CSV table of N, CA and C in Angstrom, one decimal:
chain,number,residue,atom,x,y,z
S,1,MET,N,11.6,156.7,65.4
S,1,MET,CA,12.3,155.5,64.7
S,1,MET,C,11.6,155.3,63.3
S,2,ALA,N,11.7,155.3,62.1
S,2,ALA,CA,11.3,154.7,61.2
S,2,ALA,C,11.2,153.3,60.6
S,3,GLY,N,10.1,152.9,60.1
S,3,GLY,CA,10.2,151.4,60.3
S,3,GLY,C,9.9,151.6,58.5
S,4,LEU,N,10.9,150.6,57.4
S,4,LEU,CA,10.8,150.5,56.3
S,4,LEU,C,11.0,148.9,56.1
S,5,VAL,N,9.6,148.5,54.7
S,5,VAL,CA,9.7,147.3,55.0
S,5,VAL,C,9.7,146.9,53.1
S,6,TYR,N,10.4,146.7,52.6
S,6,TYR,CA,10.0,146.0,50.7
S,6,TYR,C,9.8,144.7,50.4
S,7,PHE,N,9.0,145.3,49.2
S,7,PHE,CA,8.9,143.4,49.4
S,7,PHE,C,8.8,143.4,47.4
S,8,LYS,N,9.0,142.4,47.0
S,8,LYS,CA,9.0,142.0,45.5
S,8,LYS,C,8.3,140.7,45.3
S,9,LYS,N,7.3,140.4,44.5
S,9,LYS,CA,6.6,139.1,44.1
S,9,LYS,C,7.6,138.8,43.3
S,10,THR,N,7.8,137.1,43.6
S,10,THR,CA,9.1,136.6,43.1
S,10,THR,C,8.5,135.2,42.1
S,11,VAL,N,7.1,134.6,42.8
S,11,VAL,CA,6.8,133.6,42.0
S,11,VAL,C,5.3,133.8,42.3
S,12,GLU,N,4.0,133.4,41.8
S,12,GLU,CA,2.8,132.9,41.6
S,12,GLU,C,2.1,132.0,40.9
S,13,ASP,N,1.5,131.3,41.6
S,13,ASP,CA,1.1,130.5,40.8
S,13,ASP,C,-0.5,130.2,41.3
S,14,ALA,N,-1.5,128.8,41.2
S,14,ALA,CA,-2.7,129.0,41.3
S,14,ALA,C,-3.0,128.9,43.0
S,15,ASP,N,-2.1,128.6,43.8
S,15,ASP,CA,-2.8,128.5,45.1
S,15,ASP,C,-1.8,129.4,46.0
S,16,ALA,N,-0.7,130.1,45.6
S,16,ALA,CA,0.3,131.0,46.9
S,16,ALA,C,0.9,131.9,45.8
S,17,VAL,N,0.9,133.1,46.3
S,17,VAL,CA,1.9,134.6,45.7
S,17,VAL,C,3.2,134.1,47.4
S,18,VAL,N,4.7,134.2,46.1
S,18,VAL,CA,5.7,134.4,47.1
S,18,VAL,C,6.7,135.7,46.4
S,19,TYR,N,6.5,136.4,48.0
S,19,TYR,CA,7.5,137.6,48.0
S,19,TYR,C,8.5,137.8,48.5
S,20,SER,N,9.5,137.8,48.1
S,20,SER,CA,10.9,138.3,49.0
S,20,SER,C,10.6,139.8,49.6
S,21,PHE,N,11.0,140.2,50.9
S,21,PHE,CA,11.1,141.1,51.4
S,21,PHE,C,12.3,141.2,52.5
S,22,GLY,N,12.7,142.9,52.8
S,22,GLY,CA,13.7,143.1,53.9
S,22,GLY,C,13.2,144.4,53.7
S,23,GLU,N,14.2,145.1,55.2
S,23,GLU,CA,14.1,146.4,55.1
S,23,GLU,C,15.1,147.2,54.7
S,24,ASP,N,15.6,146.5,53.3
S,24,ASP,CA,16.8,147.0,52.6
S,24,ASP,C,16.1,146.6,50.9
S,25,ALA,N,15.8,147.9,50.7
S,25,ALA,CA,15.7,147.1,49.1
S,25,ALA,C,16.1,146.5,48.3
S,26,SER,N,17.9,146.4,48.4
S,26,SER,CA,18.6,145.5,47.9
S,26,SER,C,19.2,144.6,48.4
S,27,GLU,N,18.5,144.4,49.3
S,27,GLU,CA,19.0,143.0,50.4
S,27,GLU,C,17.1,142.4,51.0
S,28,MET,N,16.8,142.2,50.1
S,28,MET,CA,15.0,141.6,50.2
S,28,MET,C,15.7,139.8,50.5
S,29,THR,N,16.3,139.8,52.0
S,29,THR,CA,16.5,138.2,51.6
S,29,THR,C,15.5,137.1,52.2
S,30,ARG,N,14.6,137.6,52.8
S,30,ARG,CA,13.5,136.7,53.6
S,30,ARG,C,12.3,136.4,52.5
S,31,GLN,N,11.6,135.6,52.9
S,31,GLN,CA,10.7,135.3,52.0
S,31,GLN,C,8.9,135.0,52.8
S,32,LEU,N,8.2,135.6,52.1
S,32,LEU,CA,6.5,135.4,52.6
S,32,LEU,C,6.0,135.0,51.7
S,33,ILE,N,5.0,134.3,52.3
S,33,ILE,CA,4.4,132.9,51.0
S,33,ILE,C,2.8,133.5,51.5
S,34,VAL,N,2.1,133.8,50.8
S,34,VAL,CA,0.5,134.2,51.0
S,34,VAL,C,-0.2,132.7,50.5
S,35,ASP,N,-1.1,132.5,51.0
S,35,ASP,CA,-2.0,131.5,50.5
S,35,ASP,C,-3.2,132.0,49.8
S,36,LYS,N,-3.5,132.0,48.7
S,36,LYS,CA,-4.5,132.8,48.2
S,36,LYS,C,-5.7,132.4,48.4
S,37,GLY,N,-5.9,131.3,48.8
S,37,GLY,CA,-7.5,130.7,49.0
S,37,GLY,C,-7.9,131.1,50.8
S,38,ASN,N,-7.1,131.7,51.5
S,38,ASN,CA,-7.6,132.2,52.7
S,38,ASN,C,-6.7,133.3,53.4
S,39,ARG,N,-5.9,133.9,52.1
S,39,ARG,CA,-4.9,135.1,52.7
S,39,ARG,C,-4.0,135.4,53.8
S,40,ARG,N,-3.9,134.2,54.0
S,40,ARG,CA,-3.0,134.0,55.2
S,40,ARG,C,-1.3,134.0,54.7
S,41,THR,N,-0.7,134.5,55.5
S,41,THR,CA,1.0,134.3,54.8
S,41,THR,C,1.6,133.6,56.0
S,42,ARG,N,2.8,132.8,55.9
S,42,ARG,CA,3.5,132.2,56.6
S,42,ARG,C,5.2,133.2,56.2
S,43,SER,N,5.8,133.1,56.9
S,43,SER,CA,7.5,132.9,56.6
S,43,SER,C,8.0,131.7,55.8
S,44,GLY,N,8.9,132.5,55.3
S,44,GLY,CA,9.7,131.2,54.6
S,44,GLY,C,10.8,130.2,55.2
S,45,ASP,N,11.4,131.6,56.3
S,45,ASP,CA,12.3,131.1,57.6
S,45,ASP,C,12.0,131.0,58.8
S,46,GLY,N,10.7,131.0,58.7
S,46,GLY,CA,9.8,130.8,60.0
S,46,GLY,C,9.6,131.9,60.7
S,47,GLY,N,10.3,133.1,60.5
S,47,GLY,CA,10.4,134.2,61.6
S,47,GLY,C,9.3,135.2,61.7
S,48,ILE,N,8.8,135.1,62.5
S,48,ILE,CA,7.5,135.7,62.5
S,48,ILE,C,8.0,137.3,63.3
S,49,ASP,N,8.4,138.8,62.1
S,49,ASP,CA,8.8,139.9,63.2
S,49,ASP,C,7.9,141.0,63.0
S,50,TYR,N,8.7,141.8,63.1
S,50,TYR,CA,7.7,143.4,62.5
S,50,TYR,C,7.9,143.4,61.4
S,51,SER,N,9.2,143.2,60.8
S,51,SER,CA,8.8,143.2,59.1
S,51,SER,C,8.5,142.3,58.6
S,52,PHE,N,7.9,141.2,59.1
S,52,PHE,CA,6.9,140.3,58.3
S,52,PHE,C,5.8,140.6,58.3
S,53,LEU,N,5.4,141.2,59.8
S,53,LEU,CA,4.3,141.5,59.7
S,53,LEU,C,3.5,142.7,59.3
S,54,LYS,N,4.3,143.9,58.9
S,54,LYS,CA,4.2,145.3,57.9
S,54,LYS,C,4.1,144.9,56.9
S,55,ALA,N,5.3,143.7,56.2
S,55,ALA,CA,4.8,143.5,54.8
S,55,ALA,C,3.6,142.7,54.5
S,56,SER,N,3.3,141.8,55.2
S,56,SER,CA,2.0,141.1,55.3
S,56,SER,C,0.9,141.9,55.0
S,57,ARG,N,0.9,142.7,56.1
S,57,ARG,CA,-0.6,143.7,56.2
S,57,ARG,C,-0.4,144.3,55.1
S,58,LYS,N,0.7,144.6,54.3
S,58,LYS,CA,0.5,145.9,52.8
S,58,LYS,C,0.3,145.1,52.1
S,59,ILE,N,0.9,143.9,51.9
S,59,ILE,CA,0.7,143.1,50.6
S,59,ILE,C,-0.9,143.0,50.6
S,60,ASN,N,-1.5,142.4,51.8
S,60,ASN,CA,-3.0,142.2,51.9
S,60,ASN,C,-4.1,143.4,51.8
S,61,SER,N,-3.4,144.6,51.9
S,61,SER,CA,-4.4,145.6,51.7
S,61,SER,C,-4.4,146.1,50.5
S,62,MET,N,-3.0,146.3,50.0
S,62,MET,CA,-2.8,146.1,48.2
S,62,MET,C,-3.5,145.4,47.5
S,63,TYR,N,-3.7,144.3,48.0
S,63,TYR,CA,-4.9,143.4,47.5
S,63,TYR,C,-6.0,143.6,47.3
S,64,GLU,N,-6.5,143.7,48.5
S,64,GLU,CA,-8.2,144.4,49.1
S,64,GLU,C,-8.3,145.4,47.7
S,65,GLN,N,-7.3,146.6,48.1
S,65,GLN,CA,-7.8,147.7,47.1
S,65,GLN,C,-7.9,147.3,45.6
S,66,ALA,N,-7.0,146.7,45.0
S,66,ALA,CA,-6.8,146.5,43.5
S,66,ALA,C,-7.4,145.2,43.2
S,67,GLY,N,-7.5,143.7,44.2
S,67,GLY,CA,-8.4,142.8,43.8
S,67,GLY,C,-6.7,142.3,43.1
S,68,GLU,N,-6.0,142.4,42.7
S,68,GLU,CA,-4.7,141.2,42.4
S,68,GLU,C,-3.4,141.7,43.1
S,69,TRP,N,-2.7,140.7,43.2
S,69,TRP,CA,-1.6,140.8,44.1
S,69,TRP,C,-0.3,141.6,43.5
S,70,PRO,N,-0.1,142.6,44.4
S,70,PRO,CA,0.8,143.5,44.0
S,70,PRO,C,2.1,142.8,43.5
S,71,ASP,N,2.8,143.3,42.6
S,71,ASP,CA,4.1,143.2,42.1
S,71,ASP,C,5.3,143.6,42.9
S,72,CYS,N,5.2,144.4,43.5
S,72,CYS,CA,6.2,145.0,44.7
S,72,CYS,C,5.4,146.0,45.3
S,73,GLY,N,6.7,146.7,46.4
S,73,GLY,CA,6.0,147.8,47.0
S,73,GLY,C,6.7,147.9,48.4
S,74,MET,N,6.1,149.1,49.4
S,74,MET,CA,6.9,149.0,50.3
S,74,MET,C,5.9,149.9,51.5
S,75,SER,N,6.0,149.5,52.6
S,75,SER,CA,5.6,150.1,53.6
S,75,SER,C,6.4,150.9,54.7
S,76,ALA,N,6.0,152.2,55.0
S,76,ALA,CA,6.9,152.8,56.0
S,76,ALA,C,5.9,153.7,57.1
S,77,SER,N,6.4,153.5,58.2
S,77,SER,CA,6.0,154.2,59.4
S,77,SER,C,6.8,155.0,60.3
């Protein structure tokens, strides 16, 4: 069984980046917030599950490679 998660940056300010994410690109109803200072993530709804962790890892990986927060992306496994 494949695992897919899509994400899209919705807000960025000096302290944080907010992404919407979900398992369907047309229904990214959840929210992931990245603290720019320590690169820690938290869930907008408090739910920490496989999709949240997958999106968090991919966002941080893309940031590490490019040196900037990605506008959008996906992770598949």
